[in-house]
Amino acid sequence: IYDMYHQSQLSNLVGNYTDCPQREKDGWTGDASVIKEAASMMLADYNSAEAYMKTMYDNIYPDGQPLVRVPKPASMPQGTDEYGYIDPTWTSAYFVFPYQTYMQTGDSYYIEMAYPSMMEVFQFYQNLDTDHDYIITNNTFGDWLGYDNQNGKVDRNWLSASYVYYSGVLLSEMAEIIGEDHTELDAYLENMNQAIQAKFNQGTYYSSDTQTANAMAVDLGIVAEQDKDTIVQSILNNVSNANTTLMTGVLGTKSIYDTLSEANQHKVLL
């Protein structure tokens, strides 16, 4: 399994972090985001990561909207762009890449280089919150390729709200590392966490009680420590009810393996 995954990483990292090596070969930020932690552990990819980050930050729209594909594909018709594609789950890569590359190297340069652009993107997210309820729901792709997603069982509002919060938490941690004030950001994140708990926390599960929703709640740091065992049990129930079939997509698959491994339940999905 390790060898297959390692080969997949290498095949999708030819000059860029791509979704597949044989068809589109595009730098989808969602694919890049969910594999970056593993790539940092398996590969000496910090130079590739730096190049990807610089391309991401050079292609932010004037209002702070990040691209979901980096760089903009040459195959797109002249005069078109992706301005309508707003999906904080995908563009979490703008925060995940500098954080994971710092964790990989211990070099704060990657955070310092990215920090102004990350602040710009997070401000764009905040501007999407037009009703000021701290729940940001803009979403384009859902939990891509997941069975539950295709069957309409995954709440896309949950996906985006949780990933904006996660991106903000990473931003706060990175601000601390480079000595930037994050008092205002932390206050916003506290309000966001309270809003997310009020809207999506159902006690024994989150959102629509799917593998993806519950796994993301734990993996992205939304579940309180004392409640983790309860939510992990709900994930195990989700898996059992699906006859041990993964119902997750691009986002949920990353989170369910991380969550169950952390809970020493990784063999459930083997």
PDB file of C-alpha atoms in Angstrom:
ATOM      1  CA  ILE A   1       0.000   0.000   0.000  1.00  0.00           C
ATOM      2  CA  TYR A   2       2.821   2.369   0.871  1.00  0.00           C
ATOM      3  CA  ASP A   3       4.610   1.724  -2.434  1.00  0.00           C
ATOM      4  CA  MET A   4       1.428   2.355  -4.425  1.00  0.00           C
ATOM      5  CA  TYR A   5       0.746   5.592  -2.567  1.00  0.00           C
ATOM      6  CA  HIS A   6       4.344   6.718  -2.955  1.00  0.00           C
ATOM      7  CA  GLN A   7       4.206   6.090  -6.696  1.00  0.00           C
ATOM      8  CA  SER A   8       0.940   8.017  -6.930  1.00  0.00           C
ATOM      9  CA  GLN A   9       2.565  10.970  -5.187  1.00  0.00           C
ATOM     10  CA  LEU A  10       5.489  10.925  -7.603  1.00  0.00           C
ATOM     11  CA  SER A  11       3.258  10.496 -10.667  1.00  0.00           C
ATOM     12  CA  ASN A  12       1.179  13.518  -9.694  1.00  0.00           C
ATOM     13  CA  LEU A  13       4.175  15.731  -8.932  1.00  0.00           C
ATOM     14  CA  VAL A  14       5.733  16.476 -12.286  1.00  0.00           C
ATOM     15  CA  GLY A  15       6.399  20.199 -12.212  1.00  0.00           C
ATOM     16  CA  ASN A  16       3.177  20.797 -10.272  1.00  0.00           C
ATOM     17  CA  TYR A  17       0.783  19.191  -7.777  1.00  0.00           C
ATOM     18  CA  THR A  18      -1.786  17.694 -10.129  1.00  0.00           C
ATOM     19  CA  ASP A  19      -5.046  15.763  -9.901  1.00  0.00           C
ATOM     20  CA  CYS A  20      -3.941  12.991 -12.249  1.00  0.00           C
ATOM     21  CA  PRO A  21      -0.924  12.307 -14.501  1.00  0.00           C
ATOM     22  CA  GLN A  22      -2.770  11.207 -17.644  1.00  0.00           C
ATOM     23  CA  ARG A  23      -5.851  13.415 -18.280  1.00  0.00           C
ATOM     24  CA  GLU A  24      -6.330  16.977 -17.009  1.00  0.00           C
ATOM     25  CA  LYS A  25      -2.957  17.242 -15.268  1.00  0.00           C
ATOM     26  CA  ASP A  26      -4.236  20.410 -13.575  1.00  0.00           C
ATOM     27  CA  GLY A  27      -3.042  21.898 -10.322  1.00  0.00           C
ATOM     28  CA  TRP A  28      -6.311  21.553  -8.426  1.00  0.00           C
ATOM     29  CA  THR A  29      -5.818  23.125  -5.020  1.00  0.00           C
ATOM     30  CA  GLY A  30      -8.179  20.675  -3.310  1.00  0.00           C
ATOM     31  CA  ASP A  31      -6.141  17.662  -4.387  1.00  0.00           C
ATOM     32  CA  ALA A  32      -2.948  19.460  -3.383  1.00  0.00           C
ATOM     33  CA  SER A  33      -4.327  20.429   0.017  1.00  0.00           C
ATOM     34  CA  VAL A  34      -5.346  16.948   1.127  1.00  0.00           C
ATOM     35  CA  ILE A  35      -2.051  15.291   0.095  1.00  0.00           C
ATOM     36  CA  LYS A  36       0.383  17.965   1.300  1.00  0.00           C
ATOM     37  CA  GLU A  37       0.911  16.569   4.788  1.00  0.00           C
ATOM     38  CA  ALA A  38       1.728  13.144   3.363  1.00  0.00           C
ATOM     39  CA  ALA A  39       3.953  14.652   0.672  1.00  0.00           C
ATOM     40  CA  SER A  40       5.885  16.539   3.339  1.00  0.00           C
ATOM     41  CA  MET A  41       6.484  13.279   5.195  1.00  0.00           C
ATOM     42  CA  MET A  42       7.395  11.174   2.161  1.00  0.00           C
ATOM     43  CA  LEU A  43       9.168  13.541  -0.216  1.00  0.00           C
ATOM     44  CA  ALA A  44      11.685  16.366  -0.086  1.00  0.00           C
ATOM     45  CA  ASP A  45       9.149  18.520  -1.919  1.00  0.00           C
ATOM     46  CA  TYR A  46       9.825  21.904  -0.319  1.00  0.00           C
ATOM     47  CA  ASN A  47      11.147  23.441  -3.546  1.00  0.00           C
ATOM     48  CA  SER A  48       8.092  22.252  -5.461  1.00  0.00           C
ATOM     49  CA  ALA A  49       5.886  23.483  -2.625  1.00  0.00           C
ATOM     50  CA  GLU A  50       7.504  26.924  -2.721  1.00  0.00           C
ATOM     51  CA  ALA A  51       6.963  27.180  -6.475  1.00  0.00           C
ATOM     52  CA  TYR A  52       3.324  26.128  -6.086  1.00  0.00           C
ATOM     53  CA  MET A  53       2.790  28.653  -3.305  1.00  0.00           C
ATOM     54  CA  LYS A  54       4.274  31.501  -5.301  1.00  0.00           C
ATOM     55  CA  THR A  55       2.041  30.623  -8.243  1.00  0.00           C
ATOM     56  CA  MET A  56      -1.003  30.506  -5.949  1.00  0.00           C
ATOM     57  CA  TYR A  57      -0.285  33.873  -4.395  1.00  0.00           C
ATOM     58  CA  ASP A  58       0.580  35.537  -7.713  1.00  0.00           C
ATOM     59  CA  ASN A  59      -2.825  34.553  -9.120  1.00  0.00           C
ATOM     60  CA  ILE A  60      -5.163  35.886  -6.424  1.00  0.00           C
ATOM     61  CA  TYR A  61      -7.913  38.111  -7.820  1.00  0.00           C
ATOM     62  CA  PRO A  62      -7.874  41.811  -6.811  1.00  0.00           C
ATOM     63  CA  ASP A  63     -10.663  41.254  -4.266  1.00  0.00           C
ATOM     64  CA  GLY A  64      -8.724  38.437  -2.602  1.00  0.00           C
ATOM     65  CA  GLN A  65     -10.488  35.486  -4.219  1.00  0.00           C
ATOM     66  CA  PRO A  66      -8.083  32.548  -4.633  1.00  0.00           C
ATOM     67  CA  LEU A  67      -7.951  30.336  -7.702  1.00  0.00           C
ATOM     68  CA  VAL A  68      -9.092  26.728  -7.392  1.00  0.00           C
ATOM     69  CA  ARG A  69      -6.627  25.624 -10.096  1.00  0.00           C
ATOM     70  CA  VAL A  70      -3.012  26.763 -10.093  1.00  0.00           C
ATOM     71  CA  PRO A  71      -1.908  27.988 -12.505  1.00  0.00           C
ATOM     72  CA  LYS A  72      -4.969  28.903 -14.538  1.00  0.00           C
ATOM     73  CA  PRO A  73      -5.186  26.131 -17.160  1.00  0.00           C
ATOM     74  CA  ALA A  74      -4.000  27.052 -20.639  1.00  0.00           C
ATOM     75  CA  SER A  75      -6.840  24.909 -21.986  1.00  0.00           C
ATOM     76  CA  MET A  76      -9.471  27.380 -20.781  1.00  0.00           C
ATOM     77  CA  PRO A  77     -11.029  29.401 -23.633  1.00  0.00           C
ATOM     78  CA  GLN A  78      -9.614  32.857 -24.222  1.00  0.00           C
ATOM     79  CA  GLY A  79     -11.332  35.467 -22.096  1.00  0.00           C
ATOM     80  CA  THR A  80     -12.769  33.032 -19.530  1.00  0.00           C
ATOM     81  CA  ASP A  81     -11.713  32.481 -15.958  1.00  0.00           C
ATOM     82  CA  GLU A  82     -12.796  30.720 -12.789  1.00  0.00           C
ATOM     83  CA  TYR A  83     -14.108  33.742 -10.935  1.00  0.00           C
ATOM     84  CA  GLY A  84     -17.355  31.954 -10.176  1.00  0.00           C
ATOM     85  CA  TYR A  85     -15.571  29.052  -8.462  1.00  0.00           C
ATOM     86  CA  ILE A  86     -15.575  29.864  -4.755  1.00  0.00           C
ATOM     87  CA  ASP A  87     -14.788  26.881  -2.571  1.00  0.00           C
ATOM     88  CA  PRO A  88     -12.835  27.304   0.694  1.00  0.00           C
ATOM     89  CA  THR A  89     -12.384  23.548   0.988  1.00  0.00           C
ATOM     90  CA  TRP A  90     -10.321  23.496  -2.190  1.00  0.00           C
ATOM     91  CA  THR A  91      -8.468  26.739  -1.554  1.00  0.00           C
ATOM     92  CA  SER A  92      -7.476  25.629   1.932  1.00  0.00           C
ATOM     93  CA  ALA A  93      -4.229  24.849   0.098  1.00  0.00           C
ATOM     94  CA  TYR A  94      -3.335  28.544   0.426  1.00  0.00           C
ATOM     95  CA  PHE A  95      -3.005  27.926   4.185  1.00  0.00           C
ATOM     96  CA  VAL A  96      -2.065  24.243   4.310  1.00  0.00           C
ATOM     97  CA  PHE A  97       0.998  24.583   2.077  1.00  0.00           C
ATOM     98  CA  PRO A  98       2.973  27.147   4.101  1.00  0.00           C
ATOM     99  CA  TYR A  99       1.963  25.463   7.360  1.00  0.00           C
ATOM    100  CA  GLN A 100       2.975  21.954   6.290  1.00  0.00           C
ATOM    101  CA  THR A 101       6.158  23.162   4.596  1.00  0.00           C
ATOM    102  CA  TYR A 102       7.128  24.930   7.810  1.00  0.00           C
ATOM    103  CA  MET A 103       6.396  21.745   9.765  1.00  0.00           C
ATOM    104  CA  GLN A 104       8.541  19.840   7.277  1.00  0.00           C
ATOM    105  CA  THR A 105      11.537  22.186   7.307  1.00  0.00           C
ATOM    106  CA  GLY A 106      11.281  24.288  10.465  1.00  0.00           C
ATOM    107  CA  ASP A 107      11.924  27.344   8.263  1.00  0.00           C
ATOM    108  CA  SER A 108       9.553  30.247   8.947  1.00  0.00           C
ATOM    109  CA  TYR A 109      10.471  31.747   5.556  1.00  0.00           C
ATOM    110  CA  TYR A 110       7.568  29.870   3.961  1.00  0.00           C
ATOM    111  CA  ILE A 111       5.090  31.425   6.372  1.00  0.00           C
ATOM    112  CA  GLU A 112       6.599  34.895   6.075  1.00  0.00           C
ATOM    113  CA  MET A 113       6.479  34.691   2.293  1.00  0.00           C
ATOM    114  CA  ALA A 114       2.848  33.573   2.314  1.00  0.00           C
ATOM    115  CA  TYR A 115       1.482  35.654   5.181  1.00  0.00           C
ATOM    116  CA  PRO A 116       0.256  38.802   3.345  1.00  0.00           C
ATOM    117  CA  SER A 117      -1.541  36.677   0.743  1.00  0.00           C
ATOM    118  CA  MET A 118      -3.083  34.410   3.365  1.00  0.00           C
ATOM    119  CA  MET A 119      -4.433  37.455   5.187  1.00  0.00           C
ATOM    120  CA  GLU A 120      -5.878  38.712   1.900  1.00  0.00           C
ATOM    121  CA  VAL A 121      -7.604  35.390   1.190  1.00  0.00           C
ATOM    122  CA  PHE A 122      -8.996  35.075   4.712  1.00  0.00           C
ATOM    123  CA  GLN A 123     -10.369  38.602   4.495  1.00  0.00           C
ATOM    124  CA  PHE A 124     -12.095  37.538   1.273  1.00  0.00           C
ATOM    125  CA  TYR A 125     -13.687  34.658   3.178  1.00  0.00           C
ATOM    126  CA  GLN A 126     -14.854  37.036   5.901  1.00  0.00           C
ATOM    127  CA  ASN A 127     -16.380  39.313   3.268  1.00  0.00           C
ATOM    128  CA  LEU A 128     -18.502  36.368   2.080  1.00  0.00           C
ATOM    129  CA  ASP A 129     -20.213  36.397   5.478  1.00  0.00           C
ATOM    130  CA  THR A 130     -22.754  39.008   4.413  1.00  0.00           C
ATOM    131  CA  ASP A 131     -25.308  38.083   7.085  1.00  0.00           C
ATOM    132  CA  HIS A 132     -22.627  38.190   9.815  1.00  0.00           C
ATOM    133  CA  ASP A 133     -23.505  34.817  11.335  1.00  0.00           C
ATOM    134  CA  TYR A 134     -19.899  33.529  11.127  1.00  0.00           C
ATOM    135  CA  ILE A 135     -21.025  30.630   8.903  1.00  0.00           C
ATOM    136  CA  ILE A 136     -19.455  30.808   5.427  1.00  0.00           C
ATOM    137  CA  THR A 137     -21.164  28.387   3.072  1.00  0.00           C
ATOM    138  CA  ASN A 138     -19.939  29.140  -0.465  1.00  0.00           C
ATOM    139  CA  ASN A 139     -19.123  25.828  -2.116  1.00  0.00           C
ATOM    140  CA  THR A 140     -18.573  24.511  -5.642  1.00  0.00           C
ATOM    141  CA  PHE A 141     -17.328  20.912  -5.534  1.00  0.00           C
ATOM    142  CA  GLY A 142     -18.672  19.278  -2.395  1.00  0.00           C
ATOM    143  CA  ASP A 143     -16.859  16.149  -1.191  1.00  0.00           C
ATOM    144  CA  TRP A 144     -15.787  15.353  -4.725  1.00  0.00           C
ATOM    145  CA  LEU A 145     -16.320  11.753  -5.922  1.00  0.00           C
ATOM    146  CA  GLY A 146     -17.788  10.548  -2.626  1.00  0.00           C
ATOM    147  CA  TYR A 147     -20.800   8.208  -2.669  1.00  0.00           C
ATOM    148  CA  ASP A 148     -22.562  10.156   0.083  1.00  0.00           C
ATOM    149  CA  ASN A 149     -21.834  13.394  -1.750  1.00  0.00           C
ATOM    150  CA  GLN A 150     -23.289  12.055  -4.991  1.00  0.00           C
ATOM    151  CA  ASN A 151     -26.396  10.902  -3.121  1.00  0.00           C
ATOM    152  CA  GLY A 152     -26.939  14.343  -1.606  1.00  0.00           C
ATOM    153  CA  LYS A 153     -26.141  13.265   1.950  1.00  0.00           C
ATOM    154  CA  VAL A 154     -23.220  15.646   2.534  1.00  0.00           C
ATOM    155  CA  ASP A 155     -24.119  19.179   3.613  1.00  0.00           C
ATOM    156  CA  ARG A 156     -21.926  21.517   1.590  1.00  0.00           C
ATOM    157  CA  ASN A 157     -22.579  24.332   4.051  1.00  0.00           C
ATOM    158  CA  TRP A 158     -20.817  22.210   6.664  1.00  0.00           C
ATOM    159  CA  LEU A 159     -17.876  21.517   4.364  1.00  0.00           C
ATOM    160  CA  SER A 160     -17.120  25.174   3.711  1.00  0.00           C
ATOM    161  CA  ALA A 161     -17.863  26.442   7.218  1.00  0.00           C
ATOM    162  CA  SER A 162     -15.539  23.883   8.792  1.00  0.00           C
ATOM    163  CA  TYR A 163     -12.741  24.456   6.290  1.00  0.00           C
ATOM    164  CA  VAL A 164     -12.825  28.239   6.679  1.00  0.00           C
ATOM    165  CA  TYR A 165     -12.505  27.723  10.423  1.00  0.00           C
ATOM    166  CA  TYR A 166      -9.637  25.255   9.923  1.00  0.00           C
ATOM    167  CA  SER A 167      -7.835  27.656   7.572  1.00  0.00           C
ATOM    168  CA  GLY A 168      -8.225  30.412  10.147  1.00  0.00           C
ATOM    169  CA  VAL A 169      -6.794  28.244  12.918  1.00  0.00           C
ATOM    170  CA  LEU A 170      -3.755  27.466  10.766  1.00  0.00           C
ATOM    171  CA  LEU A 171      -3.392  31.168   9.991  1.00  0.00           C
ATOM    172  CA  SER A 172      -3.494  32.005  13.701  1.00  0.00           C
ATOM    173  CA  GLU A 173      -0.829  29.414  14.490  1.00  0.00           C
ATOM    174  CA  MET A 174       1.379  30.725  11.694  1.00  0.00           C
ATOM    175  CA  ALA A 175       0.930  34.319  12.866  1.00  0.00           C
ATOM    176  CA  GLU A 176       2.181  33.241  16.293  1.00  0.00           C
ATOM    177  CA  ILE A 177       5.213  31.551  14.749  1.00  0.00           C
ATOM    178  CA  ILE A 178       6.355  34.715  12.931  1.00  0.00           C
ATOM    179  CA  GLY A 179       5.393  37.141  15.690  1.00  0.00           C
ATOM    180  CA  GLU A 180       2.325  38.706  14.070  1.00  0.00           C
ATOM    181  CA  ASP A 181      -0.584  39.848  16.200  1.00  0.00           C
ATOM    182  CA  HIS A 182      -3.623  37.556  15.863  1.00  0.00           C
ATOM    183  CA  THR A 183      -5.858  38.854  18.654  1.00  0.00           C
ATOM    184  CA  GLU A 184      -8.578  40.030  16.274  1.00  0.00           C
ATOM    185  CA  LEU A 185      -8.379  36.835  14.234  1.00  0.00           C
ATOM    186  CA  ASP A 186      -8.682  34.684  17.355  1.00  0.00           C
ATOM    187  CA  ALA A 187     -11.783  36.581  18.450  1.00  0.00           C
ATOM    188  CA  TYR A 188     -13.346  35.971  15.037  1.00  0.00           C
ATOM    189  CA  LEU A 189     -12.447  32.279  15.191  1.00  0.00           C
ATOM    190  CA  GLU A 190     -14.017  31.947  18.638  1.00  0.00           C
ATOM    191  CA  ASN A 191     -17.263  33.402  17.307  1.00  0.00           C
ATOM    192  CA  MET A 192     -17.026  31.126  14.294  1.00  0.00           C
ATOM    193  CA  ASN A 193     -16.509  28.048  16.457  1.00  0.00           C
ATOM    194  CA  GLN A 194     -19.522  28.900  18.595  1.00  0.00           C
ATOM    195  CA  ALA A 195     -21.660  29.388  15.481  1.00  0.00           C
ATOM    196  CA  ILE A 196     -20.484  26.093  13.985  1.00  0.00           C
ATOM    197  CA  GLN A 197     -21.227  24.222  17.218  1.00  0.00           C
ATOM    198  CA  ALA A 198     -24.694  25.764  17.446  1.00  0.00           C
ATOM    199  CA  LYS A 199     -25.580  24.933  13.852  1.00  0.00           C
ATOM    200  CA  PHE A 200     -23.912  21.583  13.199  1.00  0.00           C
ATOM    201  CA  ASN A 201     -23.186  19.843  16.521  1.00  0.00           C
ATOM    202  CA  GLN A 202     -25.950  17.287  17.066  1.00  0.00           C
ATOM    203  CA  GLY A 203     -24.441  15.764  20.204  1.00  0.00           C
ATOM    204  CA  THR A 204     -23.375  12.345  18.957  1.00  0.00           C
ATOM    205  CA  TYR A 205     -22.615  13.465  15.412  1.00  0.00           C
ATOM    206  CA  TYR A 206     -22.019  16.524  13.244  1.00  0.00           C
ATOM    207  CA  SER A 207     -24.047  17.903  10.377  1.00  0.00           C
ATOM    208  CA  SER A 208     -25.762  15.120   8.415  1.00  0.00           C
ATOM    209  CA  ASP A 209     -24.128  12.199  10.297  1.00  0.00           C
ATOM    210  CA  THR A 210     -21.953  10.923   7.458  1.00  0.00           C
ATOM    211  CA  GLN A 211     -18.461   9.473   7.426  1.00  0.00           C
ATOM    212  CA  THR A 212     -17.230  12.718   5.891  1.00  0.00           C
ATOM    213  CA  ALA A 213     -18.950  15.103   8.304  1.00  0.00           C
ATOM    214  CA  ASN A 214     -17.929  13.279  11.469  1.00  0.00           C
ATOM    215  CA  ALA A 215     -14.369  12.610  10.325  1.00  0.00           C
ATOM    216  CA  MET A 216     -13.845  16.224   9.304  1.00  0.00           C
ATOM    217  CA  ALA A 217     -15.190  17.445  12.641  1.00  0.00           C
ATOM    218  CA  VAL A 218     -12.444  15.554  14.457  1.00  0.00           C
ATOM    219  CA  ASP A 219      -9.664  15.995  11.901  1.00  0.00           C
ATOM    220  CA  LEU A 220     -10.129  19.775  11.546  1.00  0.00           C
ATOM    221  CA  GLY A 221     -10.127  20.387  15.290  1.00  0.00           C
ATOM    222  CA  ILE A 222     -13.807  21.267  15.703  1.00  0.00           C
ATOM    223  CA  VAL A 223     -14.709  18.523  18.183  1.00  0.00           C
ATOM    224  CA  ALA A 224     -13.828  19.257  21.804  1.00  0.00           C
ATOM    225  CA  GLU A 225     -11.339  16.822  23.318  1.00  0.00           C
ATOM    226  CA  GLN A 226     -13.878  15.343  25.729  1.00  0.00           C
ATOM    227  CA  ASP A 227     -16.271  14.582  22.860  1.00  0.00           C
ATOM    228  CA  LYS A 228     -13.853  12.886  20.477  1.00  0.00           C
ATOM    229  CA  ASP A 229     -14.608   9.329  21.588  1.00  0.00           C
ATOM    230  CA  THR A 230     -18.310   9.903  20.958  1.00  0.00           C
ATOM    231  CA  ILE A 231     -17.776  11.213  17.441  1.00  0.00           C
ATOM    232  CA  VAL A 232     -15.243   8.482  16.620  1.00  0.00           C
ATOM    233  CA  GLN A 233     -17.853   5.919  17.653  1.00  0.00           C
ATOM    234  CA  SER A 234     -20.303   7.582  15.271  1.00  0.00           C
ATOM    235  CA  ILE A 235     -17.737   7.233  12.485  1.00  0.00           C
ATOM    236  CA  LEU A 236     -17.345   3.543  13.309  1.00  0.00           C
ATOM    237  CA  ASN A 237     -21.130   3.219  13.165  1.00  0.00           C
ATOM    238  CA  ASN A 238     -21.169   5.052   9.817  1.00  0.00           C
ATOM    239  CA  VAL A 239     -18.582   2.619   8.437  1.00  0.00           C
ATOM    240  CA  SER A 240     -20.361  -0.450   9.817  1.00  0.00           C
ATOM    241  CA  ASN A 241     -23.699   0.673   8.388  1.00  0.00           C
ATOM    242  CA  ALA A 242     -22.041   0.965   4.969  1.00  0.00           C
ATOM    243  CA  ASN A 243     -20.604  -2.575   5.198  1.00  0.00           C
ATOM    244  CA  THR A 244     -17.110  -1.088   5.678  1.00  0.00           C
ATOM    245  CA  THR A 245     -17.394   0.773   2.371  1.00  0.00           C
ATOM    246  CA  LEU A 246     -15.769   4.186   2.156  1.00  0.00           C
ATOM    247  CA  MET A 247     -18.544   6.670   1.381  1.00  0.00           C
ATOM    248  CA  THR A 248     -16.124   9.602   1.456  1.00  0.00           C
ATOM    249  CA  GLY A 249     -14.745  11.732  -1.361  1.00  0.00           C
ATOM    250  CA  VAL A 250     -11.559  13.752  -1.744  1.00  0.00           C
ATOM    251  CA  LEU A 251     -12.052  15.664   1.503  1.00  0.00           C
ATOM    252  CA  GLY A 252     -13.592  12.976   3.662  1.00  0.00           C
ATOM    253  CA  THR A 253     -11.100  10.263   2.744  1.00  0.00           C
ATOM    254  CA  LYS A 254      -8.176  12.300   4.029  1.00  0.00           C
ATOM    255  CA  SER A 255     -10.037  13.068   7.254  1.00  0.00           C
ATOM    256  CA  ILE A 256     -11.388   9.598   7.989  1.00  0.00           C
ATOM    257  CA  TYR A 257      -7.996   7.922   7.728  1.00  0.00           C
ATOM    258  CA  ASP A 258      -6.352  10.600   9.866  1.00  0.00           C
ATOM    259  CA  THR A 259      -9.124  10.447  12.460  1.00  0.00           C
ATOM    260  CA  LEU A 260      -9.343   6.671  12.758  1.00  0.00           C
ATOM    261  CA  SER A 261      -5.560   6.307  12.819  1.00  0.00           C
ATOM    262  CA  GLU A 262      -5.340   8.828  15.649  1.00  0.00           C
ATOM    263  CA  ALA A 263      -8.001   6.815  17.518  1.00  0.00           C
ATOM    264  CA  ASN A 264      -6.101   3.539  16.866  1.00  0.00           C
ATOM    265  CA  GLN A 265      -8.984   2.321  14.729  1.00  0.00           C
ATOM    266  CA  HIS A 266      -7.136   2.355  11.402  1.00  0.00           C
ATOM    267  CA  LYS A 267      -7.650  -1.364  10.748  1.00  0.00           C
ATOM    268  CA  VAL A 268     -11.394  -0.785  10.379  1.00  0.00           C
ATOM    269  CA  LEU A 269     -10.839   0.390   6.810  1.00  0.00           C
ATOM    270  CA  LEU A 270      -8.200  -2.119   5.730  1.00  0.00           C
TER     271      LEU A 270
END
